[in-house]
């Protein structure tokens, strides 16, 4: 199995609901350093998993939809706790939609899985893994 | 599949028995930077894998039982080579015991797996992965 | 010259005023991974720069005053752009006040300088350095 | 499942063929920071996955066959795009050959899998995973 | 003293002349992860050292002049050993020229120094520091 | 001013005397990831600060004198607290002795300063800087 990973980041504000979150129930924020991994069993005709330039551009585009915003004000997240793990799924699903829509190129239709990891600090991170 | 990882560290002394260990047969020591990963297929009612604050506290408690000690003098490790990979299992098993005992909270009973990685330097690390 | 550095982090929301900030004029947030460095020309009677445990506690206390907050709502920062470099100075000055107040212990009165670095992402960070 | 990882690096020149590579079609180069992971379900008689010293030596030997060269001039890669993911497979396969030839020692015959990751920068890396 | 640092990278091929370089006398390559630090004693009217977006763009432009090339073929480096430390100076001097030409904006004329660090691997890096 | 840094590591056991050290008064250990920086104002005839291969070898040799040992048993450290900052000085002084003895080559006699940083974990490190 092969994989390629690209890294980017986003900076957001939000608050979390539930006693479990303690002081994170207040409006605060995070830099998420985001790793997006693309997996497939066999390389394409160019001997790659995916065009790494395109993968970086698509990840950047997905993060630009989220970054420099207060997620508490976004309709897409109404009634949802935007925990690190939940946001990892949001990013992975949006990348998957773009793969399916052809934004990663035709060869990328051979991709079989995506893993997205959001690092919220030097001591904590969360991941979501899904098939394509 | 979702996962959350928390990082902490411990500083221990020990020696290893067997020609394969070369100079590490002498009493020496290590800082282990420890990553504990918790996995589950679906998020809990708070939209998280596990309470990250509790996970950090529990990992810290497990490492406090080991750190600032010469493991050669610990009854728990009598007759055992405390290699990095063996200590990864010790930490994972003790975390699993605490999950089962409820120390991570009720929602954490939905956790399905643990991975523990011990980094012994910038150029070497070991992991142990187990179901819950 | 000797130095000791301890690392911690804080998660805040804020917005920045001025065209130069582009989308960062919107309410967003950041995880700041914070390195606090303490400098002195000669070690103290215990052969150290500063009690590293106390240094970590004091840094944690300073960051707890700032973290899990929207800095736009804090009286201390009214009318001030809370840029990464400006926050580095805030943290350094508050640490310096605590050194002078004796919170780092008597031996720490021999400290001669502080450097504080705030990492806002894997590709950008800012520092402020001052004498004590 | 246990694993042990060792890290080393190599510095190579090469060019890539295909429009997808843009400016990387020109002769350029890369430092690959290489992580080689060895996996097995149970530890050996010394309570380890593999002799970490030997693993580091063998990885170093494999990288020495590739490093400080222009891969475009190497017969082994004639007609092949030496992408990061393709080189990850080359390194993994050569390590596997050495395991099978006994270069990692007798106990290493119990190894069950290898993962090789090549980091081409702080924002991109590729992996290849295979059984043994 | 304040500073702001931005990180980017470039991938180049080159060879080095002189027995001291051993196998690096052959054509090979490197990924340089490049940190550019800008220093000044007082913040500007926006409470920053420099527009971090512009600094990142300018660093990217300087690296684009060098990256994805075989430096042995570049007229600018004829007869020069393009060691890591020498390239650090090249990048710093080109950034300084751009500051002086106004490419970083008017406020950046208050910058007092630049430090450029090129990381050639996880175990070696070089820096060049100069006033502005 | 130019600098070159090489990284290596050592694994030691020791204990520290003094109430300030808390549980670190017990025999424990550490992995020190060690960065040795060499500084000079002008490059040598090969356009480098120092032969990076030789610098790495000399650092490795100095660390081999200390590593895989219990420093409490070493005559060189009798009656001395082997704190991280004190060990940084030991390493720097031994490197300086080797520069003066010619072990880094003739050109290295132009070196003007050394900085040694010992990372004891992902959240704490200490440095010692001296002229040559």
GROMACS .gro file of N, CA and C in nm, chain C residues 6-53:
model
  144
  270UNK      N    1   1.160   2.618   2.855
  270UNK     CA    2   1.046   2.529   2.877
  270UNK      C    3   0.936   2.563   2.776
  271UNK      N    4   0.861   2.462   2.734
  271UNK     CA    5   0.757   2.477   2.632
  271UNK      C    6   0.619   2.444   2.687
  272UNK      N    7   0.519   2.525   2.652
  272UNK     CA    8   0.379   2.500   2.687
  272UNK      C    9   0.295   2.559   2.574
  273UNK      N   10   0.164   2.568   2.590
  273UNK     CA   11   0.084   2.626   2.483
  273UNK      C   12  -0.041   2.691   2.538
  274UNK      N   13  -0.105   2.774   2.455
  274UNK     CA   14  -0.236   2.832   2.489
  274UNK      C   15  -0.318   2.841   2.361
  275UNK      N   16  -0.450   2.840   2.378
  275UNK     CA   17  -0.543   2.845   2.264
  275UNK      C   18  -0.636   2.964   2.284
  276UNK      N   19  -0.630   3.062   2.193
  276UNK     CA   20  -0.706   3.186   2.210
  276UNK      C   21  -0.782   3.222   2.082
  277UNK      N   22  -0.884   3.306   2.098
  277UNK     CA   23  -0.950   3.369   1.984
  277UNK      C   24  -0.914   3.517   1.985
  278UNK      N   25  -0.915   3.580   1.870
  278UNK     CA   26  -0.894   3.724   1.861
  278UNK      C   27  -0.920   3.769   1.717
  279UNK      N   28  -0.917   3.900   1.695
  279UNK     CA   29  -0.919   3.956   1.560
  279UNK      C   30  -0.816   4.067   1.557
  280UNK      N   31  -0.772   4.105   1.439
  280UNK     CA   32  -0.667   4.205   1.425
  280UNK      C   33  -0.720   4.319   1.339
  281UNK      N   34  -0.684   4.443   1.374
  281UNK     CA   35  -0.732   4.559   1.301
  281UNK      C   36  -0.624   4.618   1.211
  282UNK      N   37  -0.656   4.641   1.085
  282UNK     CA   38  -0.561   4.697   0.989
  282UNK      C   39  -0.565   4.617   0.860
  283UNK      N   40  -0.560   4.687   0.748
  283UNK     CA   41  -0.571   4.620   0.618
  283UNK      C   42  -0.463   4.515   0.599
  284UNK      N   43  -0.349   4.539   0.661
  284UNK     CA   44  -0.236   4.448   0.645
  284UNK      C   45  -0.271   4.305   0.687
  285UNK      N   46  -0.374   4.290   0.770
  285UNK     CA   47  -0.405   4.157   0.823
  285UNK      C   48  -0.500   4.075   0.736
  286UNK      N   49  -0.556   4.136   0.633
  286UNK     CA   50  -0.642   4.061   0.540
  286UNK      C   51  -0.750   3.984   0.614
  287UNK      N   52  -0.766   3.853   0.585
  287UNK     CA   53  -0.875   3.776   0.647
  287UNK      C   54  -0.860   3.762   0.799
  288UNK      N   55  -0.741   3.791   0.853
  288UNK     CA   56  -0.721   3.782   0.998
  288UNK      C   57  -0.786   3.899   1.070
  289UNK      N   58  -0.855   3.987   0.993
  289UNK     CA   59  -0.935   4.092   1.057
  289UNK      C   60  -1.064   4.033   1.112
  290UNK      N   61  -1.102   3.915   1.062
  290UNK     CA   62  -1.220   3.846   1.115
  290UNK      C   63  -1.183   3.778   1.247
  291UNK      N   64  -1.285   3.751   1.330
  291UNK     CA   65  -1.258   3.675   1.453
  291UNK      C   66  -1.213   3.536   1.413
  292UNK      N   67  -1.097   3.497   1.460
  292UNK     CA   68  -1.043   3.363   1.434
  292UNK      C   69  -0.969   3.319   1.560
  293UNK      N   70  -0.870   3.233   1.549
  293UNK     CA   71  -0.801   3.190   1.671
  293UNK      C   72  -0.666   3.132   1.640
  294UNK      N   73  -0.597   3.093   1.745
  294UNK     CA   74  -0.464   3.035   1.728
  294UNK      C   75  -0.430   2.948   1.847
  295UNK      N   76  -0.357   2.841   1.819
  295UNK     CA   77  -0.280   2.773   1.922
  295UNK      C   78  -0.141   2.833   1.918
  296UNK      N   79  -0.096   2.888   2.029
  296UNK     CA   80   0.042   2.934   2.038
  296UNK      C   81   0.121   2.832   2.119
  297UNK      N   82   0.216   2.767   2.055
  297UNK     CA   83   0.312   2.684   2.129
  297UNK      C   84   0.420   2.781   2.176
  298UNK      N   85   0.437   2.789   2.309
  298UNK     CA   86   0.516   2.897   2.369
  298UNK      C   87   0.645   2.842   2.430
  299UNK      N   88   0.759   2.895   2.386
  299UNK     CA   89   0.889   2.861   2.445
  299UNK      C   90   0.937   2.979   2.528
  300UNK      N   91   0.964   2.955   2.656
  300UNK     CA   92   1.019   3.059   2.743
  300UNK      C   93   1.161   3.021   2.780
  301UNK      N   94   1.254   3.108   2.743
  301UNK     CA   95   1.397   3.084   2.767
  301UNK      C   96   1.448   3.180   2.875
  302UNK      N   97   1.521   3.124   2.970
  302UNK     CA   98   1.578   3.202   3.080
  302UNK      C   99   1.730   3.196   3.069
  303UNK      N  100   1.796   3.313   3.079
  303UNK     CA  101   1.941   3.319   3.054
  303UNK      C  102   2.017   3.376   3.173
  304UNK      N  103   2.137   3.323   3.193
  304UNK     CA  104   2.227   3.380   3.294
  304UNK      C  105   2.370   3.339   3.261
  305UNK      N  106   2.464   3.419   3.306
  305UNK     CA  107   2.604   3.394   3.271
  305UNK      C  108   2.665   3.282   3.354
  306UNK      N  109   2.618   3.267   3.480
  306UNK     CA  110   2.676   3.164   3.567
  306UNK      C  111   2.564   3.085   3.634
  307UNK      N  112   2.588   2.956   3.656
  307UNK     CA  113   2.486   2.872   3.719
  307UNK      C  114   2.473   2.905   3.868
  308UNK      N  115   2.360   2.868   3.928
  308UNK     CA  116   2.340   2.894   4.072
  308UNK      C  117   2.404   2.783   4.156
  309UNK      N  118   2.379   2.784   4.286
  309UNK     CA  119   2.444   2.689   4.378
  309UNK      C  120   2.405   2.544   4.350
  310UNK      N  121   2.290   2.522   4.287
  310UNK     CA  122   2.248   2.386   4.251
  310UNK      C  123   2.298   2.344   4.112
  311UNK      N  124   2.377   2.429   4.049
  311UNK     CA  125   2.433   2.405   3.916
  311UNK      C  126   2.327   2.413   3.806
  312UNK      N  127   2.229   2.497   3.825
  312UNK     CA  128   2.123   2.514   3.724
  312UNK      C  129   2.100   2.663   3.694
  313UNK      N  130   2.030   2.689   3.585
  313UNK     CA  131   1.990   2.824   3.547
  313UNK      C  132   1.869   2.865   3.631
  314UNK      N  133   1.774   2.773   3.642
  314UNK     CA  134   1.650   2.800   3.714
  314UNK      C  135   1.586   2.664   3.743
  315UNK      N  136   1.508   2.657   3.847
  315UNK     CA  137   1.432   2.536   3.879
  315UNK      C  138   1.334   2.512   3.763
  316UNK      N  139   1.362   2.408   3.687
  316UNK     CA  140   1.285   2.387   3.564
  316UNK      C  141   1.138   2.354   3.595
  317UNK      N  142   1.113   2.290   3.708
  317UNK     CA  143   0.975   2.261   3.747
  317UNK      C  144   0.900   2.390   3.777
   0.00000   0.00000   0.00000
